[in-house]
Coordinates of N, CA and C and ligand atoms in Angstrom, one line a residue:
M1 N 0.8 -1.2 0.0 CA 0.0 0.0 0.0 C 0.9 1.2 0.0
T2 N 0.5 2.2 -0.8 CA 1.3 3.5 -0.8 C 0.6 4.5 0.1
H3 N 1.4 4.9 1.1 CA 0.8 5.9 2.0 C 0.9 7.3 1.4
R4 N 0.0 8.1 2.0 CA 0.1 9.5 1.6 C 1.5 10.1 2.0
L5 N 2.0 10.9 1.1 CA 3.3 11.5 1.4 C 3.1 12.9 2.0
R6 N 3.7 13.0 3.2 CA 3.6 14.3 3.9 C 4.6 15.3 3.4
L7 N 4.2 16.6 3.4 CA 5.1 17.7 3.0 C 5.4 18.5 4.2
G8 N 6.7 18.5 4.5 CA 7.3 19.4 5.6 C 7.9 20.6 4.9
V9 N 7.4 21.8 5.3 CA 8.0 23.0 4.7 C 9.0 23.6 5.6
N10 N 10.2 23.8 5.0 CA 11.3 24.4 5.8 C 11.3 25.9 5.6
I11 N 11.2 26.6 6.7 CA 11.0 28.1 6.7 C 12.3 28.9 7.0
D12 N 13.4 28.2 7.0 CA 14.7 28.8 7.4 C 14.9 30.1 6.6
H13 N 14.6 30.1 5.3 CA 15.0 31.2 4.4 C 14.1 32.4 4.5
V14 N 12.9 32.2 5.2 CA 12.1 33.4 5.5 C 12.9 34.2 6.6
A15 N 13.5 33.4 7.5 CA 14.4 34.1 8.5 C 15.6 34.7 7.9
T16 N 16.2 34.1 6.9 CA 17.4 34.6 6.2 C 17.0 36.0 5.7
I17 N 15.8 36.2 5.0 CA 15.4 37.5 4.5 C 15.2 38.5 5.6
R18 N 14.5 38.0 6.6 CA 14.3 38.9 7.8 C 15.6 39.4 8.3
N19 N 16.5 38.5 8.5 CA 17.8 38.9 9.2 C 18.6 39.8 8.3
A20 N 18.4 39.8 7.0 CA 19.2 40.7 6.2 C 19.0 42.2 6.5
R21 N 17.9 42.5 7.2 CA 17.6 43.9 7.6 C 17.5 44.1 9.1
G22 N 17.7 43.0 9.8 CA 17.7 43.1 11.3 C 16.4 43.4 11.9
G23 N 15.3 43.4 11.2 CA 14.0 43.7 11.8 C 13.2 42.4 12.1
D24 N 11.9 42.6 12.0 CA 11.1 41.4 12.3 C 10.2 41.0 11.1
H25 N 10.5 41.5 9.9 CA 9.7 41.1 8.7 C 10.6 40.6 7.6
P26 N 10.3 39.5 7.0 CA 9.1 38.7 7.1 C 9.2 37.7 8.3
D27 N 8.1 37.5 8.9 CA 8.0 36.7 10.2 C 7.9 35.2 9.8
P28 N 8.9 34.4 10.2 CA 8.8 32.9 9.9 C 7.6 32.2 10.5
V29 N 7.0 32.7 11.6 CA 5.8 32.1 12.1 C 4.7 32.3 11.2
Q30 N 4.5 33.6 10.7 CA 3.5 33.9 9.7 C 3.6 33.0 8.5
A31 N 4.9 32.8 8.1 CA 5.1 32.0 6.9 C 4.7 30.5 7.2
A32 N 5.0 30.1 8.4 CA 4.6 28.7 8.7 C 3.1 28.5 8.7
L33 N 2.4 29.5 9.2 CA 0.9 29.5 9.3 C 0.4 29.5 7.8
A34 N 1.0 30.3 7.0 CA 0.5 30.3 5.6 C 0.8 29.0 4.9
A35 N 2.0 28.4 5.2 CA 2.3 27.1 4.6 C 1.3 26.0 5.1
A36 N 0.9 26.1 6.3 CA -0.1 25.1 6.9 C -1.4 25.3 6.1
R37 N -1.8 26.6 5.9 CA -3.1 26.8 5.2 C -3.1 26.2 3.8
A38 N -1.9 26.2 3.2 CA -1.8 25.8 1.8 C -1.6 24.3 1.7
G39 N -1.5 23.5 2.8 CA -1.4 22.1 2.7 C -0.2 21.5 3.3
A40 N 0.7 22.2 3.9 CA 1.9 21.6 4.6 C 1.4 20.8 5.7
D41 N 2.0 19.6 5.9 CA 1.7 18.7 7.0 C 2.5 19.0 8.2
G42 N 3.6 19.7 8.0 CA 4.5 20.0 9.1 C 5.4 21.1 8.7
I43 N 6.1 21.7 9.7 CA 7.1 22.8 9.5 C 8.4 22.3 10.0
T44 N 9.5 22.6 9.2 CA 10.8 22.3 9.6 C 11.6 23.6 9.7
A45 N 12.4 23.6 10.8 CA 13.3 24.8 11.0 C 14.6 24.3 11.6
H46 N 15.7 24.8 11.0 CA 17.1 24.4 11.4 C 17.7 25.5 12.3
L47 N 17.8 25.2 13.6 CA 18.5 26.2 14.5 C 20.0 25.9 14.4
R48 N 20.7 26.7 13.6 CA 22.1 26.4 13.4 C 22.9 27.0 14.5
E49 N 24.1 26.5 14.7 CA 25.0 26.9 15.7 C 25.3 28.4 15.6
D50 N 25.4 28.9 14.4 CA 25.7 30.4 14.2 C 24.4 31.2 14.2
R51 N 23.3 30.6 14.3 CA 22.0 31.3 14.2 C 21.8 32.2 13.0
R52 N 22.3 31.7 11.9 CA 22.3 32.6 10.7 C 20.9 32.8 10.1
H53 N 20.0 31.9 10.4 CA 18.6 32.2 10.0 C 17.7 32.1 11.2
I54 N 17.2 30.9 11.5 CA 16.3 30.7 12.6 C 17.0 31.0 13.9
R55 N 16.3 31.6 14.9 CA 16.9 31.9 16.2 C 16.1 31.2 17.3
D56 N 16.7 31.3 18.5 CA 16.0 30.6 19.6 C 14.6 31.1 19.8
E57 N 14.4 32.4 19.7 CA 13.0 32.9 19.9 C 12.0 32.4 18.8
D58 N 12.5 32.1 17.6 CA 11.6 31.6 16.6 C 11.1 30.2 17.0
I59 N 12.0 29.4 17.6 CA 11.6 28.1 18.0 C 10.6 28.2 19.0
A60 N 10.8 29.1 20.0 CA 9.8 29.3 21.0 C 8.4 29.7 20.4
A61 N 8.5 30.7 19.5 CA 7.2 31.1 18.9 C 6.5 30.0 18.1
L62 N 7.3 29.3 17.3 CA 6.8 28.2 16.5 C 6.1 27.1 17.4
T63 N 6.8 26.7 18.4 CA 6.1 25.7 19.3 C 4.9 26.2 19.9
G64 N 4.8 27.5 20.2 CA 3.6 28.1 20.8 C 2.5 28.2 19.8
E65 N 2.8 28.5 18.6 CA 1.7 28.9 17.7 C 1.3 27.9 16.6
L66 N 2.1 27.0 16.3 CA 1.8 26.0 15.3 C 0.8 25.0 15.7
R67 N -0.1 24.6 14.8 CA -1.0 23.5 15.1 C -0.7 22.3 14.3
I68 N 0.4 22.4 13.5 CA 0.9 21.2 12.8 C 2.3 20.9 13.4
P69 N 2.8 19.7 13.2 CA 4.0 19.3 13.9 C 5.2 20.1 13.5
L70 N 6.1 20.4 14.4 CA 7.4 21.0 14.2 C 8.5 20.0 14.2
N71 N 9.3 20.1 13.1 CA 10.5 19.2 13.0 C 11.7 20.1 13.2
L72 N 12.4 20.0 14.3 CA 13.6 20.8 14.5 C 14.8 20.1 14.0
E73 N 15.5 20.8 13.0 CA 16.8 20.2 12.5 C 17.9 20.7 13.5
M74 N 18.8 19.9 13.9 CA 19.8 20.3 14.8 C 21.1 19.4 14.7
A75 N 22.2 20.0 15.1 CA 23.4 19.3 15.1 C 23.4 18.5 16.4
A76 N 24.2 17.4 16.5 CA 24.2 16.5 17.7 C 25.2 17.2 18.7
T77 N 24.8 18.3 19.3 CA 25.6 19.0 20.3 C 24.9 19.1 21.6
D78 N 25.6 19.3 22.7 CA 24.9 19.4 24.0 C 24.0 20.6 24.0
E79 N 24.4 21.7 23.4 CA 23.6 22.9 23.4 C 22.3 22.6 22.7
M80 N 22.3 22.0 21.5 CA 21.1 21.8 20.8 C 20.2 20.7 21.5
L81 N 20.8 19.8 22.1 CA 20.1 18.8 22.8 C 19.3 19.4 23.9
E82 N 19.9 20.3 24.6 CA 19.3 21.0 25.7 C 18.1 21.9 25.2
I83 N 18.3 22.5 24.1 CA 17.2 23.4 23.5 C 16.0 22.5 23.1
A84 N 16.3 21.3 22.4 CA 15.3 20.4 22.0 C 14.5 19.9 23.2
L85 N 15.2 19.5 24.2 CA 14.5 19.0 25.4 C 13.7 20.0 26.1
R86 N 14.1 21.3 26.0 CA 13.3 22.4 26.6 C 12.0 22.7 25.8
H87 N 12.1 22.7 24.4 CA 11.0 23.1 23.6 C 10.1 21.9 23.2
R88 N 10.7 20.7 23.2 CA 10.0 19.5 22.9 C 9.2 19.6 21.5
P89 N 9.9 19.8 20.4 CA 9.2 19.7 19.1 C 8.7 18.3 18.9
H90 N 7.8 18.1 18.0 CA 7.3 16.8 17.6 C 8.4 15.9 17.2
A91 N 9.3 16.5 16.4 CA 10.4 15.7 15.8 C 11.7 16.4 15.8
A92 N 12.8 15.7 15.8 CA 14.1 16.4 15.7 C 14.9 15.6 14.7
C93 N 15.5 16.3 13.7 CA 16.3 15.7 12.6 C 17.7 16.0 12.9
I94 N 18.6 15.0 13.1 CA 20.0 15.3 13.4 C 20.7 15.4 12.1
V95 N 21.4 16.6 12.0 CA 22.1 16.9 10.7 C 23.6 17.2 11.1
P96 N 24.5 16.9 10.1 CA 25.8 17.3 10.3 C 25.9 18.9 10.1
E97 N 26.8 19.5 10.8 CA 26.9 21.0 10.6 C 28.3 21.5 10.6
K98 N 28.6 22.2 9.6 CA 29.9 22.8 9.5 C 29.7 24.3 9.4
R99 N 30.3 25.1 10.1 CA 30.1 26.6 10.1 C 30.3 27.2 8.7
E100 N 31.3 26.7 7.9 CA 31.6 27.3 6.7 C 30.7 26.9 5.5
E101 N 29.8 25.9 5.7 CA 29.0 25.4 4.6 C 27.9 26.4 4.4
R102 N 27.4 26.4 3.1 CA 26.2 27.3 2.9 C 24.9 26.6 3.2
T103 N 24.9 25.3 3.1 CA 23.7 24.5 3.5 C 24.2 23.2 4.0
T104 N 23.3 22.3 4.4 CA 23.8 21.0 4.9 C 24.3 20.2 3.7
E105 N 25.6 20.1 3.6 CA 26.2 19.6 2.3 C 26.2 18.1 2.1
G106 N 26.3 17.4 3.2 CA 26.3 15.9 3.0 C 25.5 15.3 4.2
G107 N 25.3 14.0 4.1 CA 24.5 13.4 5.2 C 25.4 13.2 6.4
L108 N 24.8 12.8 7.5 CA 25.4 12.5 8.8 C 26.2 11.2 8.6
D109 N 27.4 11.2 9.2 CA 28.2 9.9 9.2 C 27.7 9.1 10.4
A110 N 26.5 8.6 10.2 CA 25.9 7.8 11.4 C 26.8 6.6 11.7
A111 N 27.3 6.0 10.6 CA 28.1 4.8 10.8 C 29.4 5.1 11.6
G112 N 29.9 6.3 11.5 CA 31.2 6.6 12.2 C 31.1 7.3 13.5
Q113 N 29.9 7.5 14.0 CA 29.8 8.2 15.3 C 28.7 7.6 16.2
D114 N 28.8 6.3 16.3 CA 27.8 5.6 17.1 C 27.6 6.1 18.5
D115 N 28.7 6.3 19.2 CA 28.6 6.6 20.6 C 27.9 8.0 20.8
L116 N 28.3 9.0 20.1 CA 27.7 10.3 20.3 C 26.2 10.2 19.9
L117 N 25.9 9.6 18.7 CA 24.6 9.6 18.3 C 23.6 8.7 19.1
M118 N 24.2 7.7 19.7 CA 23.4 6.8 20.5 C 22.8 7.6 21.7
R119 N 23.7 8.4 22.3 CA 23.3 9.2 23.5 C 22.2 10.3 23.1
V120 N 22.4 10.9 21.9 CA 21.5 11.9 21.5 C 20.1 11.3 21.1
V121 N 20.2 10.1 20.4 CA 18.9 9.5 20.0 C 18.2 9.0 21.3
E122 N 18.9 8.5 22.2 CA 18.2 8.0 23.5 C 17.6 9.2 24.3
R123 N 18.3 10.3 24.4 CA 17.8 11.4 25.2 C 16.6 12.0 24.5
L124 N 16.6 12.1 23.2 CA 15.5 12.7 22.5 C 14.3 11.8 22.5
S125 N 14.5 10.5 22.3 CA 13.5 9.5 22.2 C 12.8 9.4 23.6
G126 N 13.7 9.5 24.7 CA 13.2 9.4 26.0 C 12.2 10.6 26.4
A127 N 12.3 11.7 25.6 CA 11.4 12.8 25.8 C 10.3 12.8 24.8
D128 N 10.1 11.7 24.2 CA 9.0 11.5 23.2 C 9.2 12.4 21.9
I129 N 10.4 12.7 21.6 CA 10.6 13.5 20.4 C 11.1 12.4 19.3
R130 N 10.4 12.5 18.2 CA 10.7 11.5 17.1 C 12.0 11.9 16.4
V131 N 12.9 11.0 16.6 CA 14.3 11.3 16.0 C 14.5 10.8 14.6
S132 N 15.0 11.7 13.8 CA 15.4 11.3 12.5 C 16.8 11.6 12.2
L133 N 17.5 10.7 11.5 CA 18.9 10.9 11.1 C 19.0 11.3 9.6
F134 N 19.6 12.4 9.3 CA 19.8 12.9 7.9 C 21.0 12.2 7.3
I135 N 20.8 11.2 6.5 CA 21.9 10.4 6.0 C 21.9 10.3 4.5
E136 N 23.0 10.0 3.9 CA 23.1 9.7 2.5 C 22.4 8.4 2.2
P137 N 21.8 8.2 1.0 CA 21.1 7.0 0.7 C 22.1 5.8 0.5
D138 N 22.7 5.4 1.5 CA 23.8 4.4 1.5 C 23.4 3.3 2.5
P139 N 23.5 2.0 2.1 CA 23.1 1.0 3.0 C 23.9 0.9 4.3
R140 N 25.1 1.4 4.3 CA 25.9 1.4 5.5 C 25.3 2.4 6.5
Q141 N 24.8 3.5 6.0 CA 24.2 4.5 6.9 C 22.9 4.1 7.4
V142 N 22.1 3.4 6.5 CA 20.8 2.9 7.0 C 21.1 1.8 8.1
A143 N 22.1 1.0 7.9 CA 22.5 0.0 8.9 C 22.8 0.6 10.2
A144 N 23.5 1.8 10.2 CA 23.9 2.5 11.4 C 22.6 3.0 12.1
A145 N 21.7 3.5 11.3 CA 20.4 4.0 11.9 C 19.6 2.9 12.5
I146 N 19.7 1.7 12.0 CA 19.0 0.5 12.6 C 19.7 0.2 13.9
R147 N 21.0 0.2 14.0 CA 21.7 0.0 15.2 C 21.4 1.0 16.3
L148 N 21.3 2.2 15.8 CA 21.0 3.4 16.7 C 19.6 3.4 17.2
K149 N 18.7 2.6 16.6 CA 17.3 2.6 16.9 C 16.6 3.9 16.6
A150 N 17.0 4.5 15.5 CA 16.4 5.8 15.1 C 15.0 5.4 14.5
P151 N 13.9 6.0 14.9 CA 12.6 5.6 14.3 C 12.5 6.1 12.8
V152 N 13.3 7.2 12.4 CA 13.1 7.8 11.1 C 14.5 8.1 10.5
V153 N 14.6 7.9 9.2 CA 15.8 8.5 8.5 C 15.3 9.4 7.5
E154 N 16.1 10.5 7.3 CA 15.8 11.4 6.1 C 16.9 11.2 5.1
L155 N 16.6 10.8 3.9 CA 17.6 10.5 2.9 C 17.9 11.8 2.1
H156 N 19.2 12.1 2.0 CA 19.7 13.3 1.4 C 19.5 13.2 -0.1
T157 N 18.7 14.1 -0.7 CA 18.4 14.1 -2.1 C 19.3 15.2 -2.8
G158 N 20.2 15.8 -2.1 CA 21.1 16.8 -2.7 C 21.8 16.4 -4.0
R159 N 22.4 15.2 -3.9 CA 23.2 14.7 -5.1 C 22.2 14.4 -6.3
Y160 N 21.1 13.8 -6.0 CA 20.1 13.5 -7.0 C 19.7 14.9 -7.7
A161 N 19.5 15.9 -6.9 CA 19.0 17.2 -7.4 C 20.1 17.8 -8.3
H162 N 21.4 17.5 -8.1 CA 22.4 18.2 -8.9 C 22.8 17.4 -10.1
L163 N 22.4 16.1 -10.2 CA 22.8 15.3 -11.3 C 21.8 15.3 -12.4
D164 N 22.2 14.8 -13.6 CA 21.2 14.6 -14.6 C 21.5 13.3 -15.4
G165 N 20.5 13.0 -16.3 CA 20.7 11.8 -17.1 C 20.8 10.5 -16.4
E166 N 21.7 9.6 -16.8 CA 21.9 8.3 -16.2 C 22.4 8.4 -14.8
A167 N 23.2 9.4 -14.5 CA 23.7 9.5 -13.1 C 22.6 9.8 -12.2
R168 N 21.6 10.7 -12.6 CA 20.5 11.0 -11.8 C 19.6 9.7 -11.6
A169 N 19.4 9.0 -12.6 CA 18.6 7.8 -12.5 C 19.2 6.8 -11.5
A170 N 20.6 6.7 -11.6 CA 21.2 5.8 -10.6 C 21.1 6.2 -9.2
E171 N 21.2 7.5 -9.0 CA 21.0 8.1 -7.6 C 19.6 7.9 -7.1
L172 N 18.6 8.0 -8.1 CA 17.2 7.8 -7.7 C 17.0 6.4 -7.2
R173 N 17.7 5.4 -7.9 CA 17.6 4.0 -7.5 C 18.2 3.8 -6.1
R174 N 19.3 4.5 -5.9 CA 20.0 4.4 -4.5 C 19.0 4.9 -3.4
I175 N 18.3 6.0 -3.7 CA 17.4 6.5 -2.8 C 16.2 5.5 -2.5
A176 N 15.7 5.0 -3.7 CA 14.6 4.0 -3.5 C 15.0 2.8 -2.8
D177 N 16.2 2.3 -3.0 CA 16.7 1.1 -2.3 C 16.9 1.4 -0.8
A178 N 17.5 2.6 -0.5 CA 17.7 2.9 0.9 C 16.4 3.1 1.6
A179 N 15.4 3.6 0.9 CA 14.0 3.8 1.5 C 13.4 2.4 1.8
A180 N 13.6 1.5 0.8 CA 13.0 0.1 1.0 C 13.7 -0.6 2.2
L181 N 15.0 -0.4 2.2 CA 15.8 -1.1 3.3 C 15.4 -0.6 4.7
A182 N 15.2 0.7 4.8 CA 14.8 1.3 6.0 C 13.4 0.8 6.4
A183 N 12.5 0.9 5.5 CA 11.1 0.4 5.7 C 11.1 -1.0 6.2
R184 N 11.9 -1.9 5.5 CA 11.9 -3.3 5.9 C 12.3 -3.5 7.3
N185 N 13.1 -2.6 7.8 CA 13.6 -2.7 9.2 C 12.9 -1.8 10.2
G186 N 11.7 -1.4 9.8 CA 10.8 -0.7 10.7 C 11.2 0.8 10.9
I187 N 12.0 1.3 10.0 CA 12.4 2.7 10.1 C 11.5 3.5 9.0
E188 N 11.0 4.6 9.4 CA 10.2 5.4 8.5 C 11.1 6.3 7.6
P189 N 11.1 6.1 6.3 CA 12.0 6.9 5.5 C 11.4 8.2 5.0
H190 N 12.1 9.3 5.2 CA 11.8 10.6 4.6 C 12.9 11.0 3.6
A191 N 12.7 12.1 2.9 CA 13.7 12.5 2.0 C 13.7 14.1 1.9
G192 N 14.8 14.6 1.5 CA 14.8 16.1 1.3 C 16.1 16.6 0.9
H193 N 16.1 17.8 0.4 CA 17.2 18.7 0.0 C 17.3 18.9 -1.5
G194 N 17.2 20.1 -1.9 CA 17.3 20.5 -3.3 C 16.1 20.1 -4.1
L195 N 15.0 19.9 -3.5 CA 13.8 19.5 -4.4 C 13.1 20.7 -4.9
T196 N 12.6 20.5 -6.1 CA 12.0 21.6 -6.8 C 10.7 21.1 -7.6
F197 N 9.9 22.0 -8.2 CA 8.8 21.5 -9.0 C 9.3 20.5 -10.1
D198 N 10.4 20.8 -10.6 CA 10.9 20.0 -11.7 C 11.4 18.6 -11.4
N199 N 12.0 18.5 -10.2 CA 12.6 17.2 -9.8 C 11.9 16.4 -8.7
V200 N 10.8 16.9 -8.2 CA 10.2 16.3 -7.0 C 9.5 15.0 -7.4
Q201 N 8.9 14.9 -8.6 CA 8.0 13.8 -8.8 C 8.6 12.4 -8.8
P202 N 9.8 12.2 -9.4 CA 10.4 10.8 -9.3 C 10.6 10.4 -7.8
I203 N 11.0 11.4 -7.0 CA 11.2 11.1 -5.6 C 9.9 10.8 -4.9
A204 N 8.9 11.7 -5.2 CA 7.5 11.5 -4.6 C 6.9 10.1 -5.0
A205 N 7.4 9.6 -6.1 CA 6.8 8.3 -6.6 C 7.4 7.1 -5.8
I206 N 8.5 7.3 -5.0 CA 9.1 6.2 -4.3 C 8.1 5.7 -3.2
P207 N 7.6 4.5 -3.3 CA 6.4 4.2 -2.5 C 6.7 4.2 -1.0
H208 N 7.9 3.8 -0.6 CA 8.2 3.7 0.9 C 8.3 5.1 1.6
L209 N 8.6 6.1 0.8 CA 8.8 7.4 1.4 C 7.5 7.9 2.1
R210 N 7.6 8.5 3.3 CA 6.4 9.0 4.0 C 6.4 10.5 4.1
E211 N 7.6 11.2 3.9 CA 7.6 12.6 4.1 C 8.7 13.2 3.2
L212 N 8.5 14.4 2.7 CA 9.5 15.2 2.0 C 9.7 16.5 2.8
N213 N 10.9 17.0 3.0 CA 11.1 18.3 3.6 C 11.7 19.2 2.5
I214 N 11.0 20.3 2.3 CA 11.4 21.2 1.2 C 11.4 22.6 1.6
G215 N 12.5 23.4 1.3 CA 12.6 24.7 1.8 C 13.0 25.7 0.8
H216 N 14.3 25.8 0.4 CA 14.8 26.9 -0.4 C 14.0 27.2 -1.6
F217 N 13.7 26.1 -2.4 CA 12.9 26.4 -3.6 C 11.5 27.0 -3.4
L218 N 10.8 26.5 -2.3 CA 9.5 27.0 -2.1 C 9.5 28.5 -1.6
I219 N 10.5 28.8 -0.9 CA 10.6 30.2 -0.4 C 11.0 31.1 -1.6
G220 N 11.9 30.6 -2.4 CA 12.3 31.4 -3.6 C 11.1 31.6 -4.5
E221 N 10.4 30.5 -4.8 CA 9.3 30.5 -5.7 C 8.2 31.5 -5.2
A222 N 8.1 31.6 -3.9 CA 7.1 32.5 -3.3 C 7.2 33.9 -3.7
I223 N 8.4 34.3 -4.1 CA 8.7 35.7 -4.6 C 7.8 35.9 -5.9
F224 N 7.6 34.8 -6.7 CA 6.9 35.0 -8.0 C 5.4 34.7 -7.8
C225 N 5.0 33.8 -7.0 CA 3.6 33.4 -7.0 C 3.0 33.4 -5.6
G226 N 3.8 33.8 -4.5 CA 3.2 33.8 -3.2 C 3.4 32.4 -2.5
L227 N 3.6 32.5 -1.2 CA 4.0 31.2 -0.5 C 2.9 30.2 -0.5
E228 N 1.6 30.6 -0.4 CA 0.5 29.6 -0.4 C 0.4 28.9 -1.7
A229 N 0.6 29.7 -2.8 CA 0.5 29.1 -4.1 C 1.7 28.1 -4.4
S230 N 2.9 28.5 -3.9 CA 4.0 27.7 -4.1 C 3.9 26.4 -3.3
V231 N 3.4 26.4 -2.1 CA 3.3 25.2 -1.3 C 2.2 24.4 -1.9
A232 N 1.1 25.0 -2.3 CA -0.1 24.2 -2.9 C 0.3 23.5 -4.2
R233 N 1.2 24.2 -5.0 CA 1.6 23.5 -6.2 C 2.5 22.3 -5.9
M234 N 3.4 22.5 -5.0 CA 4.3 21.3 -4.6 C 3.4 20.2 -4.1
R235 N 2.5 20.5 -3.2 CA 1.5 19.5 -2.7 C 0.9 18.7 -3.8
A236 N 0.4 19.5 -4.8 CA -0.4 18.9 -5.9 C 0.6 18.0 -6.8
L237 N 1.8 18.4 -7.0 CA 2.7 17.6 -7.8 C 3.1 16.3 -7.0
M238 N 3.2 16.4 -5.7 CA 3.5 15.2 -4.9 C 2.3 14.2 -5.0
D239 N 1.1 14.8 -4.8 CA -0.1 13.9 -4.9 C -0.2 13.2 -6.2
E240 N 0.1 14.0 -7.3 CA 0.0 13.4 -8.6 C 1.0 12.3 -8.9
A241 N 2.1 12.4 -8.2 CA 3.2 11.4 -8.5 C 2.9 10.1 -7.7
R242 N 2.0 10.1 -6.8 CA 1.8 8.8 -5.9 C 0.9 7.8 -6.7
Ligands
PXP301 N1 16.2 18.4 5.0 C1 17.3 18.7 5.7 C2 17.7 17.8 6.7 C3 17.9 19.9 5.5 O1 19.0 20.2 6.2 C4 17.4 20.8 4.5 C5 18.0 22.2 4.3 O2 18.0 22.9 5.5 C6 16.2 20.4 3.8 C7 15.7 19.2 4.0 C8 15.6 21.3 2.8 O3 16.5 21.5 1.7 P1 16.1 22.6 0.7 O4 16.1 23.9 1.4 O5 17.2 22.5 -0.3 O6 14.8 22.3 0.1

């Protein structure tokens, strides 16, 4: 059976635009509420160590005002763990974080950091926060997620988004295989990064996937057609592909 595919809208770049002028407009909470009206099933926000877009007070405001689940993206650090445990979002997605990167450039090396991740997964799960590990679509990384007892993995679609032709088709197969492997082992597979109106449908057609997290393209497209229209069109393309 193919489940409905949820859409998580990442609002980080509404905060990027706000921060460019140091004021309070555009407000990421208002953007999150607009995305929800247009069919988003959840909101994703990445509180980075350098606070370059989302800030601590945004997380507080989002947890207070949202009626749909919040997925907090975070690095596996003590500081972020403490913030997650304080705000108790519905979900937390553990991502690798390097200060100098422009965005999350590769998946987490779950296979190489068992001890650190085990502690973070246990603490978050113990607080009823649904933990997801952002990993490359690689069977070694899925195997690590199984060992770590992560309930969810988010498969990095960044490589897929940047490739074309046969290389893209091969990467799509890797994502589908990783999603199937996760699902067979009781892990809920999600996917995201670099998805657009043009490349979302082959990903949305992968039957085991349960959620896509999409940000930069939707916020950029909102400049031309408005946020609600941009989210609604993505929602429609995903539904059409199932
Ligand atoms: N999923 C994760 C774990 C991410 O780190 C990001 C980027 O913040 C996204 C999804 C969304 O990627 P994009 O902004 O390219 O749609």
